[in-house]
Amino acid sequence: MTISSPAAFGAATPRQLAAFRAQLDEQRRFRLEQLDELREIDPDNSSEVTEVLAAGARVALSDVLAALYRMDNGTYGLCTACGAAVPLERLEVLPQVAHCLPCSRQA
């Protein structure tokens, strides 16, 4: 893990960063298992319900993978839209979040 500056992580401690990574890794595993289970239940993806569930799981997985990428390249905790620090409280609730609250409201 590369840490470019404490500001890039909203002043998160190494212990907090490790906890965020653990949460993201767990979410990644969960979403991959969810997609595998949906493939087993409906291999042809012919049910609208499984199609919607799989689409949601893919979006969530994409968000988690993007957050892990930002963590690895030293930009985790910075809003991807404006570059402002995302408050630790927001990351604690949504460790995969990419935007600060003002930018997420504009989206």
mmCIF file of C-alpha atoms in Angstrom:
data_model
loop_
_atom_site.group_PDB
_atom_site.id
_atom_site.type_symbol
_atom_site.label_atom_id
_atom_site.label_comp_id
_atom_site.label_asym_id
_atom_site.label_seq_id
_atom_site.Cartn_x
_atom_site.Cartn_y
_atom_site.Cartn_z
ATOM 1 C CA MET A 1 0.000 0.000 0.000
ATOM 2 C CA THR A 2 1.344 3.404 -0.956
ATOM 3 C CA ILE A 3 0.458 6.388 1.174
ATOM 4 C CA SER A 4 1.155 9.654 -0.595
ATOM 5 C CA SER A 5 0.254 11.916 2.315
ATOM 6 C CA PRO A 6 -1.873 11.848 5.445
ATOM 7 C CA ALA A 7 -4.248 14.347 3.831
ATOM 8 C CA ALA A 8 -4.897 11.885 1.019
ATOM 9 C CA PHE A 9 -6.487 9.591 3.560
ATOM 10 C CA GLY A 10 -8.400 12.215 5.510
ATOM 11 C CA ALA A 11 -5.936 11.768 8.383
ATOM 12 C CA ALA A 12 -6.794 8.071 8.772
ATOM 13 C CA THR A 13 -4.423 6.136 10.952
ATOM 14 C CA PRO A 14 -2.697 3.002 9.662
ATOM 15 C CA ARG A 15 -5.053 0.972 11.868
ATOM 16 C CA GLN A 16 -8.102 2.668 10.322
ATOM 17 C CA LEU A 17 -6.758 2.069 6.821
ATOM 18 C CA ALA A 18 -6.239 -1.601 7.648
ATOM 19 C CA ALA A 19 -9.811 -1.792 8.934
ATOM 20 C CA PHE A 20 -11.142 -0.138 5.767
ATOM 21 C CA ARG A 21 -9.132 -2.587 3.632
ATOM 22 C CA ALA A 22 -10.492 -5.533 5.634
ATOM 23 C CA GLN A 23 -14.064 -4.274 5.138
ATOM 24 C CA LEU A 24 -13.482 -3.797 1.418
ATOM 25 C CA ASP A 25 -11.904 -7.254 1.072
ATOM 26 C CA GLU A 26 -14.891 -8.783 2.862
ATOM 27 C CA GLN A 27 -17.310 -6.907 0.612
ATOM 28 C CA ARG A 28 -15.369 -8.082 -2.449
ATOM 29 C CA ARG A 29 -15.592 -11.713 -1.312
ATOM 30 C CA PHE A 30 -19.298 -11.359 -0.523
ATOM 31 C CA ARG A 31 -20.134 -9.883 -3.940
ATOM 32 C CA LEU A 32 -18.118 -12.534 -5.793
ATOM 33 C CA GLU A 33 -19.887 -15.285 -3.824
ATOM 34 C CA GLN A 34 -23.233 -13.614 -4.486
ATOM 35 C CA LEU A 35 -22.565 -13.554 -8.236
ATOM 36 C CA ASP A 36 -21.488 -17.220 -8.170
ATOM 37 C CA GLU A 37 -24.670 -18.198 -6.321
ATOM 38 C CA LEU A 38 -26.826 -16.266 -8.765
ATOM 39 C CA ARG A 39 -25.113 -18.052 -11.685
ATOM 40 C CA GLU A 40 -25.846 -21.413 -10.040
ATOM 41 C CA ILE A 41 -29.494 -20.524 -9.425
ATOM 42 C CA ASP A 42 -30.082 -19.131 -12.915
ATOM 43 C CA PRO A 43 -27.229 -20.089 -15.280
ATOM 44 C CA ASP A 44 -28.929 -18.488 -18.292
ATOM 45 C CA ASN A 45 -29.766 -15.283 -16.386
ATOM 46 C CA SER A 46 -33.309 -15.674 -17.681
ATOM 47 C CA SER A 47 -35.090 -14.472 -14.549
ATOM 48 C CA GLU A 48 -35.646 -10.750 -14.203
ATOM 49 C CA VAL A 49 -35.064 -11.026 -10.456
ATOM 50 C CA THR A 50 -31.657 -12.674 -10.789
ATOM 51 C CA GLU A 51 -30.739 -10.267 -13.573
ATOM 52 C CA VAL A 52 -31.490 -7.262 -11.337
ATOM 53 C CA LEU A 53 -29.693 -8.815 -8.356
ATOM 54 C CA ALA A 54 -26.653 -9.641 -10.476
ATOM 55 C CA ALA A 55 -26.545 -6.136 -11.938
ATOM 56 C CA GLY A 56 -26.623 -4.637 -8.442
ATOM 57 C CA ALA A 57 -23.909 -7.004 -7.248
ATOM 58 C CA ARG A 58 -21.702 -6.089 -10.231
ATOM 59 C CA VAL A 59 -22.102 -2.356 -9.520
ATOM 60 C CA ALA A 60 -21.287 -2.881 -5.833
ATOM 61 C CA LEU A 61 -18.276 -5.047 -6.738
ATOM 62 C CA SER A 62 -17.046 -2.393 -9.157
ATOM 63 C CA ASP A 63 -17.268 0.250 -6.411
ATOM 64 C CA VAL A 64 -15.345 -1.965 -3.991
ATOM 65 C CA LEU A 65 -12.622 -2.771 -6.530
ATOM 66 C CA ALA A 66 -12.290 0.918 -7.379
ATOM 67 C CA ALA A 67 -11.880 1.752 -3.679
ATOM 68 C CA LEU A 68 -9.182 -0.928 -3.300
ATOM 69 C CA TYR A 69 -7.427 0.518 -6.351
ATOM 70 C CA ARG A 70 -7.549 4.019 -4.854
ATOM 71 C CA MET A 71 -6.152 2.625 -1.623
ATOM 72 C CA ASP A 72 -3.269 0.995 -3.499
ATOM 73 C CA ASN A 73 -2.419 4.126 -5.484
ATOM 74 C CA GLY A 74 -2.638 6.517 -2.529
ATOM 75 C CA THR A 75 -5.836 8.365 -3.376
ATOM 76 C CA TYR A 76 -8.247 6.547 -1.062
ATOM 77 C CA GLY A 77 -10.157 9.040 1.029
ATOM 78 C CA LEU A 78 -10.093 11.751 -1.627
ATOM 79 C CA CYS A 79 -13.214 12.631 -3.586
ATOM 80 C CA THR A 80 -12.755 11.448 -7.153
ATOM 81 C CA ALA A 81 -14.772 14.429 -8.420
ATOM 82 C CA CYS A 82 -13.292 17.408 -6.571
ATOM 83 C CA GLY A 83 -10.245 16.042 -4.730
ATOM 84 C CA ALA A 84 -11.444 17.073 -1.271
ATOM 85 C CA ALA A 85 -10.882 14.747 1.658
ATOM 86 C CA VAL A 86 -13.827 12.460 2.358
ATOM 87 C CA PRO A 87 -14.609 12.601 6.092
ATOM 88 C CA LEU A 88 -13.572 9.525 8.049
ATOM 89 C CA GLU A 89 -17.110 9.204 9.355
ATOM 90 C CA ARG A 90 -18.362 8.774 5.790
ATOM 91 C CA LEU A 91 -15.677 6.190 5.010
ATOM 92 C CA GLU A 92 -16.552 4.278 8.183
ATOM 93 C CA VAL A 93 -20.146 3.912 6.984
ATOM 94 C CA LEU A 94 -19.338 3.422 3.273
ATOM 95 C CA PRO A 95 -15.697 2.391 2.855
ATOM 96 C CA GLN A 96 -16.181 2.077 -0.915
ATOM 97 C CA VAL A 97 -17.493 5.639 -1.309
ATOM 98 C CA ALA A 98 -15.763 7.664 -4.034
ATOM 99 C CA HIS A 99 -17.279 11.120 -3.493
ATOM 100 C CA CYS A 100 -17.559 13.645 -0.716
ATOM 101 C CA LEU A 101 -21.111 14.449 0.343
ATOM 102 C CA PRO A 102 -21.444 17.689 -1.670
ATOM 103 C CA CYS A 103 -20.298 15.956 -4.875
ATOM 104 C CA SER A 104 -22.541 12.940 -4.262
ATOM 105 C CA ARG A 105 -25.507 15.281 -3.896
ATOM 106 C CA GLN A 106 -24.701 16.870 -7.272
ATOM 107 C CA ALA A 107 -24.480 13.534 -9.067
#
